[in-house]
Short mmCIF file of N, CA and C in Angstrom, two decimals:
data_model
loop_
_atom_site.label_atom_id
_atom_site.label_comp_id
_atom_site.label_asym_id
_atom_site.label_seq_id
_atom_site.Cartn_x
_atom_site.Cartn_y
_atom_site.Cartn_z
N UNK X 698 0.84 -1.17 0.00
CA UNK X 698 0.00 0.00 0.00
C UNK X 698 0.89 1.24 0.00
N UNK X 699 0.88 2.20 -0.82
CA UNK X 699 1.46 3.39 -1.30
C UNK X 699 1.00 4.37 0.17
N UNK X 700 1.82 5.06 0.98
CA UNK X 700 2.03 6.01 2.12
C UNK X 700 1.54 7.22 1.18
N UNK X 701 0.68 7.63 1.90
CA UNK X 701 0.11 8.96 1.40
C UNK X 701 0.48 9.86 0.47
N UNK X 702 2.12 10.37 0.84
CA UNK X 702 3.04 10.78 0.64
C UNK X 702 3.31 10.68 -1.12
N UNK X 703 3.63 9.21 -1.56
CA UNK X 703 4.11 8.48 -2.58
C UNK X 703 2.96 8.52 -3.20
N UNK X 704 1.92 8.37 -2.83
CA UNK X 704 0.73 8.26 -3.42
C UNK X 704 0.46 9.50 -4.13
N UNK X 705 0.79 10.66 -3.40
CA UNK X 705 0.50 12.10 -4.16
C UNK X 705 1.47 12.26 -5.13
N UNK X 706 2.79 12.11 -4.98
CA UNK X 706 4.29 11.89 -5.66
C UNK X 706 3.56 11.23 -7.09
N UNK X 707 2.98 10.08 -7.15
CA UNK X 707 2.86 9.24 -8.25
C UNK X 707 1.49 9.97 -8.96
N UNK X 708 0.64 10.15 -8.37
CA UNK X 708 -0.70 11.12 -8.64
C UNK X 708 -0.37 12.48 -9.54
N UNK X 709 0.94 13.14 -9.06
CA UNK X 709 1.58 14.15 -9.56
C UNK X 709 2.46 13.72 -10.88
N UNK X 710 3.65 12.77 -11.12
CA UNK X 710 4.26 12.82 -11.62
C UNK X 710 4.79 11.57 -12.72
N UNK X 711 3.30 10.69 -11.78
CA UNK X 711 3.21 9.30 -12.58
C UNK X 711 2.59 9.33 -14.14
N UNK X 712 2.83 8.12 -14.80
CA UNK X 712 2.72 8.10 -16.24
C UNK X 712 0.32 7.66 -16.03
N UNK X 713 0.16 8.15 -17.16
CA UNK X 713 -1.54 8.42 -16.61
C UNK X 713 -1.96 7.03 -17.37
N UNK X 714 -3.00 6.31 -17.03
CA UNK X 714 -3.71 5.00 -17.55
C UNK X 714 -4.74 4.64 -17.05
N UNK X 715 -4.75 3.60 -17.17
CA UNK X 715 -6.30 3.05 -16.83
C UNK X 715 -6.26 1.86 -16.20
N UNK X 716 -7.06 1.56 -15.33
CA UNK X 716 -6.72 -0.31 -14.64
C UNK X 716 -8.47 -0.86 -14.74
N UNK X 717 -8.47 -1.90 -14.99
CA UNK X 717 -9.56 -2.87 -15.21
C UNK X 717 -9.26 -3.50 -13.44
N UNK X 718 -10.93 -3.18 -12.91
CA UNK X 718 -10.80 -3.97 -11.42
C UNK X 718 -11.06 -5.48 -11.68
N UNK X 719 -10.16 -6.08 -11.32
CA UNK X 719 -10.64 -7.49 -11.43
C UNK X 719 -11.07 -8.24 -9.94
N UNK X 720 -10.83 -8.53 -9.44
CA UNK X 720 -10.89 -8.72 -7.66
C UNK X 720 -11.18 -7.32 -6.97
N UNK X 721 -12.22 -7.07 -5.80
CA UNK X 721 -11.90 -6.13 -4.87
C UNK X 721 -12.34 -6.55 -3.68
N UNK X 722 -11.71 -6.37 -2.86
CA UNK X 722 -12.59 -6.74 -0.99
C UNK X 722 -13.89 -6.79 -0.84
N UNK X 723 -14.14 -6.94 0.03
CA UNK X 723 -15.19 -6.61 0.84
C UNK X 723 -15.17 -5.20 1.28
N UNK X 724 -16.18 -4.54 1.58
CA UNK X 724 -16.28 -2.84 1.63
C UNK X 724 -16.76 -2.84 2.76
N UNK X 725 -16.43 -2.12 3.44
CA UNK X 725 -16.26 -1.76 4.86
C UNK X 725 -17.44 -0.71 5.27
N UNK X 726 -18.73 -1.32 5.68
CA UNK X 726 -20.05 -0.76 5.58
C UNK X 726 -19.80 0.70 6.45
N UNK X 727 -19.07 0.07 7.22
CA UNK X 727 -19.00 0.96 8.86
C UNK X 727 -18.21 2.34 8.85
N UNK X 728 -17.07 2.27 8.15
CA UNK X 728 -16.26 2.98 8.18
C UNK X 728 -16.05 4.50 6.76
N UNK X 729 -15.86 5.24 7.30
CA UNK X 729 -15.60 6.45 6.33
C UNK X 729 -14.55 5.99 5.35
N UNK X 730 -13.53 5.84 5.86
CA UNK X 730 -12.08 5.71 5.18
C UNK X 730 -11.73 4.08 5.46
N UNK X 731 -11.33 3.50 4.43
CA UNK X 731 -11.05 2.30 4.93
C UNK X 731 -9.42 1.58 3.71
N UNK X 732 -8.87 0.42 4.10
CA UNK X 732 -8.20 0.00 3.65
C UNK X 732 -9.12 -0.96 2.52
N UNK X 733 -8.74 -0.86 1.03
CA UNK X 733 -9.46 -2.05 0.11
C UNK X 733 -8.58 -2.59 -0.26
N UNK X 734 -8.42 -3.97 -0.28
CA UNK X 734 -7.51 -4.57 -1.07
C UNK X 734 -8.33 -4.89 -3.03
N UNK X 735 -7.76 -4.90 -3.76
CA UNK X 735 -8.09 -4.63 -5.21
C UNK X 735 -6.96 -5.63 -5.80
N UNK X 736 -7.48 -6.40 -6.84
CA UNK X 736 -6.48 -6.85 -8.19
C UNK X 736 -7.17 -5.87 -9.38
N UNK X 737 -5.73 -5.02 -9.97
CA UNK X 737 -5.96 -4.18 -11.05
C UNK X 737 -5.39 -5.13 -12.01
N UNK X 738 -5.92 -4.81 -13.28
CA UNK X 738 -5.02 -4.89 -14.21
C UNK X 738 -4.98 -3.13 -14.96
N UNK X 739 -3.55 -3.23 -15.17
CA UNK X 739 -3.27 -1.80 -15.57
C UNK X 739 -2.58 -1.59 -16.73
N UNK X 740 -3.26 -0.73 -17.55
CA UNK X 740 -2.77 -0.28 -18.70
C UNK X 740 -2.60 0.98 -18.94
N UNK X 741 -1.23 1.05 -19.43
CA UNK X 741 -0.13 2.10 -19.72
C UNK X 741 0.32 2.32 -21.21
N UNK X 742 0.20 3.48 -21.69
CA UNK X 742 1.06 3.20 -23.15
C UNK X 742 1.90 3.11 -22.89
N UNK X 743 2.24 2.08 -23.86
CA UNK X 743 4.05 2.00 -23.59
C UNK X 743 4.71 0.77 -22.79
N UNK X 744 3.92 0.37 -22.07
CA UNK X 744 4.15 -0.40 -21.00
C UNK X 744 3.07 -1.94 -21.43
N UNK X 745 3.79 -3.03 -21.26
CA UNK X 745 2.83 -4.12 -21.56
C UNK X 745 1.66 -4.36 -20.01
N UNK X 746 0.81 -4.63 -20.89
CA UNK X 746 -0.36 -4.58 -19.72
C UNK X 746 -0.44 -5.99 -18.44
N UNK X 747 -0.22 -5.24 -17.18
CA UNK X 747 0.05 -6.34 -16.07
C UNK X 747 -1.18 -6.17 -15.24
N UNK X 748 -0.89 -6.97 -13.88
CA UNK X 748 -1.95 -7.10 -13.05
C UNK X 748 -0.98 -6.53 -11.66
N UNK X 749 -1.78 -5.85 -10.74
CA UNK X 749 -1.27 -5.36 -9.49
C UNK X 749 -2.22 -6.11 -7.82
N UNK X 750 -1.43 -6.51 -7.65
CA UNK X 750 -2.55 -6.65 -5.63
C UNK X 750 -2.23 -5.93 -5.20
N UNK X 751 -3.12 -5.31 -4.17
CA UNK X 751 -2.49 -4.19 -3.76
C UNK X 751 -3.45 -3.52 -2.64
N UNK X 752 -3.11 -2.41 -1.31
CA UNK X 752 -4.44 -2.09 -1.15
C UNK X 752 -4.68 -0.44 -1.32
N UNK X 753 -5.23 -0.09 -1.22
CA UNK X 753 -6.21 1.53 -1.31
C UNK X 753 -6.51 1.92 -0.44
N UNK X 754 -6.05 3.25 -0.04
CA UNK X 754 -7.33 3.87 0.95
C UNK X 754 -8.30 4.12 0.28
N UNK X 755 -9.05 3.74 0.79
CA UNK X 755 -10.78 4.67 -0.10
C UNK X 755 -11.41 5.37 0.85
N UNK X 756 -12.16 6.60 0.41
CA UNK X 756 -13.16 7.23 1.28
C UNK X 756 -14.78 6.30 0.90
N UNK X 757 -15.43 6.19 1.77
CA UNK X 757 -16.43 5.33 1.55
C UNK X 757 -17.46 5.62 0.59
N UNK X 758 -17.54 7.30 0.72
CA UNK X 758 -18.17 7.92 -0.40
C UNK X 758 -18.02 8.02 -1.80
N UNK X 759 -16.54 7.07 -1.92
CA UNK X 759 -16.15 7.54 -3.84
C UNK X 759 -16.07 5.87 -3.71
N UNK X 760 -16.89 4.66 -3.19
CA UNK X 760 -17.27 3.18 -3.61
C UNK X 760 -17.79 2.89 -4.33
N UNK X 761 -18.81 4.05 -4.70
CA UNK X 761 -19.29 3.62 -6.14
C UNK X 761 -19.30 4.03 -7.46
N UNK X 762 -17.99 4.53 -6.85
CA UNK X 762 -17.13 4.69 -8.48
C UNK X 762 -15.90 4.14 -9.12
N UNK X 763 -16.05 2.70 -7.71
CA UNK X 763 -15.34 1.58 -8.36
C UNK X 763 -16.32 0.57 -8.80
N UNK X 764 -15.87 0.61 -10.24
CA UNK X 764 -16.24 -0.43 -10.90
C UNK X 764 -16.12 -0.48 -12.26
N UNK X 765 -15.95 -1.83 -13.08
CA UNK X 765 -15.19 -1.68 -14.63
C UNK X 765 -14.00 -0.94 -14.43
N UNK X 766 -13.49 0.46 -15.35
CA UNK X 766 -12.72 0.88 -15.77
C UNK X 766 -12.02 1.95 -14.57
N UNK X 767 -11.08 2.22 -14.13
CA UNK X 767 -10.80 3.73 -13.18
C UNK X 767 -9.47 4.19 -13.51
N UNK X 768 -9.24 5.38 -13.57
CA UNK X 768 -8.09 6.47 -14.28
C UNK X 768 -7.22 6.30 -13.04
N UNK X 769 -5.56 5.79 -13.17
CA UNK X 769 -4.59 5.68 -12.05
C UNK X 769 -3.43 6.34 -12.93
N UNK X 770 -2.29 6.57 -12.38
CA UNK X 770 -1.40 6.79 -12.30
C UNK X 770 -0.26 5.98 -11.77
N UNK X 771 0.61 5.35 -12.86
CA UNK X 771 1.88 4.86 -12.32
C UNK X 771 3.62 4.89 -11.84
N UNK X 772 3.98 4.84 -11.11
CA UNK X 772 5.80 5.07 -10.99
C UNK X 772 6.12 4.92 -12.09
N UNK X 773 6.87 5.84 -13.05
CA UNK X 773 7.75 5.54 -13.97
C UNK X 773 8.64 4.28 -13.86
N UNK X 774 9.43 4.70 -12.60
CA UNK X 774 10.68 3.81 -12.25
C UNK X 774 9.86 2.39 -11.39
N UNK X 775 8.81 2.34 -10.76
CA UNK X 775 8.46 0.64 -10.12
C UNK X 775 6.89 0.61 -10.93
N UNK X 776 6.45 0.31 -11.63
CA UNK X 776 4.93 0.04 -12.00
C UNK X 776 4.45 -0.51 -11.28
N UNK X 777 4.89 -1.47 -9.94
CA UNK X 777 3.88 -1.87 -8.82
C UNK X 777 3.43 -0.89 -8.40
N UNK X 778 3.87 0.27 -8.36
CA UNK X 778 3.51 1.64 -7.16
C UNK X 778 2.15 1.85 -8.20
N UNK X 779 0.89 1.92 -7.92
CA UNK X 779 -0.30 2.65 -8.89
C UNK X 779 -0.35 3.50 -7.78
N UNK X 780 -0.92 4.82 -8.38
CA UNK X 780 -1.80 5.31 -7.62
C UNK X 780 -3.62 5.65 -7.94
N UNK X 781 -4.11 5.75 -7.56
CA UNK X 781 -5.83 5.74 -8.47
C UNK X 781 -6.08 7.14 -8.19
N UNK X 782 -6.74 7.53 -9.23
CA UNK X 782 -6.90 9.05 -9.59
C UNK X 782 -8.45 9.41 -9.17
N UNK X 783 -8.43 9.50 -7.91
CA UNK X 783 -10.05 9.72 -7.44
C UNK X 783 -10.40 10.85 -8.12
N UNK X 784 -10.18 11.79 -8.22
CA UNK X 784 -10.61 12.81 -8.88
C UNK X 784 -10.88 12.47 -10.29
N UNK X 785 -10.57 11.93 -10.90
CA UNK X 785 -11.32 10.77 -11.98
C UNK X 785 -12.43 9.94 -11.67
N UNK X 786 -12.22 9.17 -10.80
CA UNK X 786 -13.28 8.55 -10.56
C UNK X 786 -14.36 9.07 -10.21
N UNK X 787 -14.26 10.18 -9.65
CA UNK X 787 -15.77 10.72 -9.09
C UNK X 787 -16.13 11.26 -10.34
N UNK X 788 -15.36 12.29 -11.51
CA UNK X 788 -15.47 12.70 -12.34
C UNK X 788 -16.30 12.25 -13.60
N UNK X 789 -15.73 10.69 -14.28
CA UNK X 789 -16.42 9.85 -14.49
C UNK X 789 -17.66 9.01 -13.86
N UNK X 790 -17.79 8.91 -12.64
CA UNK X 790 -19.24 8.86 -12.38
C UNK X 790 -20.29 9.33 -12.32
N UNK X 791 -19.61 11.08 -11.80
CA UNK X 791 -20.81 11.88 -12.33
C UNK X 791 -21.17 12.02 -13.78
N UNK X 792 -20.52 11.63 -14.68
CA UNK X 792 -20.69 11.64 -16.31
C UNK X 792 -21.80 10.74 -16.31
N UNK X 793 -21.12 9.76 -16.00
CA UNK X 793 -22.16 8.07 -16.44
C UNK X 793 -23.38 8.03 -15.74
N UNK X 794 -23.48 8.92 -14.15
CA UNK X 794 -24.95 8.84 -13.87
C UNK X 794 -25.85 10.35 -14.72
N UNK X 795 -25.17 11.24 -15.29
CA UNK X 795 -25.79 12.23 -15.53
C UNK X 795 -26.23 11.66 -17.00
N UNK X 796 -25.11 10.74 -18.01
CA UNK X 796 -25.42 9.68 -19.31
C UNK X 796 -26.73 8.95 -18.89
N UNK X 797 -26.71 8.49 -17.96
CA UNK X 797 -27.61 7.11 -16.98
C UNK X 797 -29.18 8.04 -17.19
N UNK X 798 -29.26 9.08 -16.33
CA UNK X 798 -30.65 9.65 -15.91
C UNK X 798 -30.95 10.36 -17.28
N UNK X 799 -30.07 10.93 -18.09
CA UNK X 799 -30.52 12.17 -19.25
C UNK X 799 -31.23 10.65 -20.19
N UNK X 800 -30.56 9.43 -20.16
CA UNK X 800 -31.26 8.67 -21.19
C UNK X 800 -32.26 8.28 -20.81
N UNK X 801 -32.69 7.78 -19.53
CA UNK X 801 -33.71 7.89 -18.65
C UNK X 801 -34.71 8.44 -18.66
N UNK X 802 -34.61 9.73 -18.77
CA UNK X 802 -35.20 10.55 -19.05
C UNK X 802 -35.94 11.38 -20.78
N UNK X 803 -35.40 10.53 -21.32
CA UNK X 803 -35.51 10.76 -22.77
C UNK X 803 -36.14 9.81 -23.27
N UNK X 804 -36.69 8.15 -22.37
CA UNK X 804 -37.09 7.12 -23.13
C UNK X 804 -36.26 6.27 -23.74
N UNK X 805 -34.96 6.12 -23.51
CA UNK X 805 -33.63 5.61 -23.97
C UNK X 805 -33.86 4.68 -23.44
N UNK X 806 -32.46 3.68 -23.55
CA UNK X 806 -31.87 2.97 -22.84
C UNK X 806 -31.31 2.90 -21.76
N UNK X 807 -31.46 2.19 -20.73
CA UNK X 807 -30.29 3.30 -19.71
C UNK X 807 -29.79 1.38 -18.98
N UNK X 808 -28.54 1.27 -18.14
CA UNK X 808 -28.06 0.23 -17.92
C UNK X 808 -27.90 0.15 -16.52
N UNK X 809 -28.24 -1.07 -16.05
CA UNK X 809 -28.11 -1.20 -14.74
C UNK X 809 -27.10 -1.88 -14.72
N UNK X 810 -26.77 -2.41 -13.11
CA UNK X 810 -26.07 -3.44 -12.62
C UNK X 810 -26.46 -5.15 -12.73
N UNK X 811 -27.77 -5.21 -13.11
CA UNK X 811 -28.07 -6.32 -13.99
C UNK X 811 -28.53 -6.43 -15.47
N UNK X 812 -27.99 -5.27 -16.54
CA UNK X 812 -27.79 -5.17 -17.22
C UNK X 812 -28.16 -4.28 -18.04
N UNK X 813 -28.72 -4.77 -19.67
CA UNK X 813 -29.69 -3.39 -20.57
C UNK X 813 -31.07 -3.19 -20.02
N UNK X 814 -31.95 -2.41 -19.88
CA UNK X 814 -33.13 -2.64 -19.71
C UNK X 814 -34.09 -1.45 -20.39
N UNK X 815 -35.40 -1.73 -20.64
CA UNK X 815 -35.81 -0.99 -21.74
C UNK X 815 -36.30 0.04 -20.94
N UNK X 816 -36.17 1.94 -21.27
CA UNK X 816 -37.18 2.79 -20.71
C UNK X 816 -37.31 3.66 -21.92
N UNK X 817 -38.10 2.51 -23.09
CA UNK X 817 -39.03 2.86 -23.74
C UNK X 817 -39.36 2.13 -25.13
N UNK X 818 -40.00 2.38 -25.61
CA UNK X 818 -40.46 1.28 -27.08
C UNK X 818 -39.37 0.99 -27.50
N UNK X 819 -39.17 -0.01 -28.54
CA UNK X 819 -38.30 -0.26 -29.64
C UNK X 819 -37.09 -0.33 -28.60
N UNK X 820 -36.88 -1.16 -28.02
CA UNK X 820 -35.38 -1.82 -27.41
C UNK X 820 -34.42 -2.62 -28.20
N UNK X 821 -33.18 -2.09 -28.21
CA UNK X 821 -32.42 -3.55 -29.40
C UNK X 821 -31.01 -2.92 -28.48
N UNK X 822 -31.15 -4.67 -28.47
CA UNK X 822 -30.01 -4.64 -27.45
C UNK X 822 -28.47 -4.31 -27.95
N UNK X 823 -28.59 -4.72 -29.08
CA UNK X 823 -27.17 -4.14 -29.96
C UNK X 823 -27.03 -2.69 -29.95
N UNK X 824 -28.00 -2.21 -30.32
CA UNK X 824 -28.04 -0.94 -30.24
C UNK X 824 -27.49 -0.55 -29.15
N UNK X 825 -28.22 -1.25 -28.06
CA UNK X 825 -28.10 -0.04 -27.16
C UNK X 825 -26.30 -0.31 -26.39
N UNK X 826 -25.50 -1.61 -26.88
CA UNK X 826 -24.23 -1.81 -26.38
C UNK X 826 -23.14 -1.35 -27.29
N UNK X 827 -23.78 -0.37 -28.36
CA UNK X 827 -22.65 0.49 -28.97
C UNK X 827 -22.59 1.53 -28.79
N UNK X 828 -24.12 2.20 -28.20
CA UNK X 828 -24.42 3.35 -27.73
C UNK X 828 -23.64 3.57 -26.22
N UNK X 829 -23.73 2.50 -25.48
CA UNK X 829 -22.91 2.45 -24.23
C UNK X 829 -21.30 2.61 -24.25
N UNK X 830 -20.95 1.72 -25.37
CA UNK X 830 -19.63 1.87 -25.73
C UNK X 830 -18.93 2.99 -26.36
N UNK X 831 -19.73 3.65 -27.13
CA UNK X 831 -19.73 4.96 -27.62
C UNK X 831 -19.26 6.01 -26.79
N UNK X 832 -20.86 6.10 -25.15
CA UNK X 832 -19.67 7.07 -24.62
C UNK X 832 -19.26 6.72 -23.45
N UNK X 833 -18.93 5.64 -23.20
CA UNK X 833 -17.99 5.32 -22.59
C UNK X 833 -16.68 5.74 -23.21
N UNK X 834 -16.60 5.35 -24.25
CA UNK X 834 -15.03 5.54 -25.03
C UNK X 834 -14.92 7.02 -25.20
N UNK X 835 -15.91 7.91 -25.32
CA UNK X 835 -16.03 9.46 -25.07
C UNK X 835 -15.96 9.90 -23.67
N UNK X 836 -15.76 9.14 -22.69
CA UNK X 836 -15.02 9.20 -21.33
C UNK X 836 -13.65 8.84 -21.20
N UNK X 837 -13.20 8.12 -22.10
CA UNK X 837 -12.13 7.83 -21.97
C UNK X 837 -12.08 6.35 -21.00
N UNK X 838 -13.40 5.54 -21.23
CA UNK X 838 -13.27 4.72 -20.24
C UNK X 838 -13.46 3.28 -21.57
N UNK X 839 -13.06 2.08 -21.23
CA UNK X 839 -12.27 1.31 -22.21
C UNK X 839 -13.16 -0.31 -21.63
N UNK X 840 -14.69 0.32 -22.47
CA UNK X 840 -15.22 -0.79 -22.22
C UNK X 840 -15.15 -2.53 -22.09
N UNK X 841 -15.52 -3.16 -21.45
CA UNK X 841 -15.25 -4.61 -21.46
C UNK X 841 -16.67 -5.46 -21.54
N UNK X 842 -17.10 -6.46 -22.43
CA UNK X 842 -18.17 -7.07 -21.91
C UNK X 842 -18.08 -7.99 -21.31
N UNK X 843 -18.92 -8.17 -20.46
CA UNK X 843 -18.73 -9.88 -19.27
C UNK X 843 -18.77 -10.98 -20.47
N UNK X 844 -17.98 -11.90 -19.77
CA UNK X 844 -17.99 -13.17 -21.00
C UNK X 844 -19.52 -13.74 -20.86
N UNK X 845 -19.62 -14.50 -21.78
CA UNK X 845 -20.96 -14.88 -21.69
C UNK X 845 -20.90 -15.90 -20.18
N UNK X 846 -22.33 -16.59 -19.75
CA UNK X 846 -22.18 -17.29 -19.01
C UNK X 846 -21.95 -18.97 -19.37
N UNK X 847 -21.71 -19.84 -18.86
CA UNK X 847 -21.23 -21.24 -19.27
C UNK X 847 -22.49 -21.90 -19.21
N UNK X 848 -22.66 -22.78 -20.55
CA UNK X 848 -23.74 -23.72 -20.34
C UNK X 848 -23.89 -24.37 -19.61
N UNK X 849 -24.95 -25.00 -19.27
CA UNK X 849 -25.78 -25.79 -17.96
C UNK X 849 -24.82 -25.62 -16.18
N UNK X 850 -24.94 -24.31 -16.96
CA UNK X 850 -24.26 -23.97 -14.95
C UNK X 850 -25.82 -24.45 -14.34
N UNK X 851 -25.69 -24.59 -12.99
CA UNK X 851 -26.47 -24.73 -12.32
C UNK X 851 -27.41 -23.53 -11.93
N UNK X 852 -28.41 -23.82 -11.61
CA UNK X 852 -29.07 -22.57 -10.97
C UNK X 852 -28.11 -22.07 -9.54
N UNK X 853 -28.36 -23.09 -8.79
CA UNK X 853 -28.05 -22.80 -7.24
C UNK X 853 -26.81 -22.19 -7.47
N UNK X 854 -25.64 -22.13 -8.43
CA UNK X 854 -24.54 -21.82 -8.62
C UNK X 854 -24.65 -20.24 -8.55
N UNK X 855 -25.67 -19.87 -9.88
CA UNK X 855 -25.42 -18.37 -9.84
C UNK X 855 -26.38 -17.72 -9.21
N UNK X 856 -27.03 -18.31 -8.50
CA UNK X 856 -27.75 -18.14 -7.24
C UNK X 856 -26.24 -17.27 -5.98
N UNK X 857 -25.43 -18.37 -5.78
CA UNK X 857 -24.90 -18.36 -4.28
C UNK X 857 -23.91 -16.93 -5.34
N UNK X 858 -23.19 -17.31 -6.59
CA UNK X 858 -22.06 -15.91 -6.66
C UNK X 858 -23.70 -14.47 -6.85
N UNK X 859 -24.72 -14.95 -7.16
CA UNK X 859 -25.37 -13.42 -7.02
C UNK X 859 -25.81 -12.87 -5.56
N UNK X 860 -25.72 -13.69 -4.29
CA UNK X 860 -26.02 -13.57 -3.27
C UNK X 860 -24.50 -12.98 -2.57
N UNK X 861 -23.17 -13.38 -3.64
CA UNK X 861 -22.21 -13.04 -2.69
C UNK X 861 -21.76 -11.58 -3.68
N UNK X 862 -22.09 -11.12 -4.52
CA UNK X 862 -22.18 -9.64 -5.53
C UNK X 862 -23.45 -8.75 -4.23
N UNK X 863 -24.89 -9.34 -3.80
CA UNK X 863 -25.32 -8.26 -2.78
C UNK X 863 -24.30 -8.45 -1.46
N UNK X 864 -23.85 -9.86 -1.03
CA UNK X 864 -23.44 -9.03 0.53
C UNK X 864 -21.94 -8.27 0.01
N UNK X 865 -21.42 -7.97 -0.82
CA UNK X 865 -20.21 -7.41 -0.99
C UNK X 865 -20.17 -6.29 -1.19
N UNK X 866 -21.68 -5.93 -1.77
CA UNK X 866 -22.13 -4.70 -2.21
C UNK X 866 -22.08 -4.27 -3.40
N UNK X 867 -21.91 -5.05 -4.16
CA UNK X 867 -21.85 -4.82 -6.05
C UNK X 867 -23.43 -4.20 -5.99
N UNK X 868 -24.34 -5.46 -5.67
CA UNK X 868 -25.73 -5.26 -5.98
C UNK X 868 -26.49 -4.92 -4.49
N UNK X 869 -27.02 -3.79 -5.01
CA UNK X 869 -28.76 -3.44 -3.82
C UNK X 869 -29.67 -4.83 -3.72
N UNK X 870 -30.45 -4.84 -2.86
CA UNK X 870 -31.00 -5.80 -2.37
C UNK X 870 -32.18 -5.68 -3.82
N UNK X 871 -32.69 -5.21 -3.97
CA UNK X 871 -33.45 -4.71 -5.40
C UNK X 871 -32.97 -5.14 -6.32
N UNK X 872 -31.59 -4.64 -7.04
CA UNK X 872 -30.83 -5.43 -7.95
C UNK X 872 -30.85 -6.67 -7.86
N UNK X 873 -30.62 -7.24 -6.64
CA UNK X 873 -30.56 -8.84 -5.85
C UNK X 873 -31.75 -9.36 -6.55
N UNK X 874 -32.33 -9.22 -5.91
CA UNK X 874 -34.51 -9.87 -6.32
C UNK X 874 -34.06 -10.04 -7.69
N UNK X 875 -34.11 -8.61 -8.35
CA UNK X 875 -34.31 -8.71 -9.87
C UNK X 875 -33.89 -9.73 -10.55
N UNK X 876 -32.68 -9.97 -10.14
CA UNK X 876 -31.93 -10.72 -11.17
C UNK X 876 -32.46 -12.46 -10.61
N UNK X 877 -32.58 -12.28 -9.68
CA UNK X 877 -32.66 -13.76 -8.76
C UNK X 877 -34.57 -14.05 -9.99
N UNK X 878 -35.33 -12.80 -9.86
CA UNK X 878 -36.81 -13.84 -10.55
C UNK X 878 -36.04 -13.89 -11.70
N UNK X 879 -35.18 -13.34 -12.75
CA UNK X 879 -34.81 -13.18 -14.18
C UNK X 879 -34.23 -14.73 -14.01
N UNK X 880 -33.20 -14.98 -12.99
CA UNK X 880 -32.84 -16.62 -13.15
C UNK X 880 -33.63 -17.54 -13.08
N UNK X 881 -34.75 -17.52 -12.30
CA UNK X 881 -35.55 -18.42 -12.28
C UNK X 881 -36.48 -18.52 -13.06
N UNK X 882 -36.88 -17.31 -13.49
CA UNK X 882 -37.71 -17.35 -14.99
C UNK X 882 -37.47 -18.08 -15.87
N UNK X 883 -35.93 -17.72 -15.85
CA UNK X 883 -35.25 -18.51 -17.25
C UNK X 883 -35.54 -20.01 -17.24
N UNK X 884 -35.09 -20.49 -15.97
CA UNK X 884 -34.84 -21.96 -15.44
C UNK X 884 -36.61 -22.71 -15.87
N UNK X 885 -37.94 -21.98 -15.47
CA UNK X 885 -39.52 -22.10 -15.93
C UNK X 885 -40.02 -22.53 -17.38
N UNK X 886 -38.75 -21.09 -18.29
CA UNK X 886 -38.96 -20.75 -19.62
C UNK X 886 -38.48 -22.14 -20.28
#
């Protein structure tokens, strides 16, 4: 974990990129400021793209502006050292929820945490994952799609990883439900 200090040092003078969260802790309901441990993968021009463990201070208030893509900064001289560019992150979230509600609000498309969903006639889902990608990439943020899921997984399977996405806090208890009747629908259908 980067000392405050080094952290501003690299924030200041580090080479600028992007890291894909792949792993992150458990989030610390209780606390303002907390330690996260995170696996990045981080990409740099110039630099071949690696993976970092590592942990973070986070303020509890900029948690949900981890997720997918986030703007860091690396040591020239050690590329283990990242630092994460909160001021990005909040930056880009206020984009994507102000993207989120203006389409919302227009009868668009707009995307949750369990996925596309229609708010309004004529839905096409292609559509609406180039439109996402579009400005995302007009954020500067470097979309990824989830791989598909594996045939004849079990129910109970993505049952227990969608039960361990709400207690971790990916998903609201709402998000939770949703997706939980969408699996079992399927499993009916």
């Amino acid at each position: 974990m980067l000392n405050p200090i080094t952290h501003r040092r690299v924030l200041k003078k580090g080479l600028p990129g992007q890291a894909a969260i792949v792993e992150m802790g458990a989030l610390d309901r209780g606390g303002t400021s907390f330690n996260l441990p995170m696996t990045l993968q981080v990409h740099v021009e110039g630099i071949t793209p690696y993976e970092v463990e590592d942990q973070w201070m986070v303020k509890a208030k900029d948690t949900v502006g981890l997720s997918g893509t986030i703007p860091v900064r690396v040591d020239p001289e050690d590329h283990q050292k990242v630092a994460i560019d909160w001021d990005g992150v909040r930056a880009a979230y206020e984009r994507e929820k102000a993207a989120r509600q203006e389409a919302l609000a227009s009868g668009g498309t707009v995307f949750s945490g369990a996925g596309f969903e229609q708010a309004g006639a004529g839905f096409d889902q292609a559509e609406a994952m180039q439109q996402v990608e579009l400005a995302l990439g007009q954020m500067g943020i470097q979309f990824q799609q989830a791989p598909a899921q594996p045939e004849g997984e079990d129910v109970v399977g993505q049952l227990e990883r969608l039960a361990g996405l709400r207690d971790s806090g990916v998903l609201s208890e709402d998000e939770f439900q949703d997706q939980k009747r969408r699996i079992l629908g399927a499993q009916e259908g």
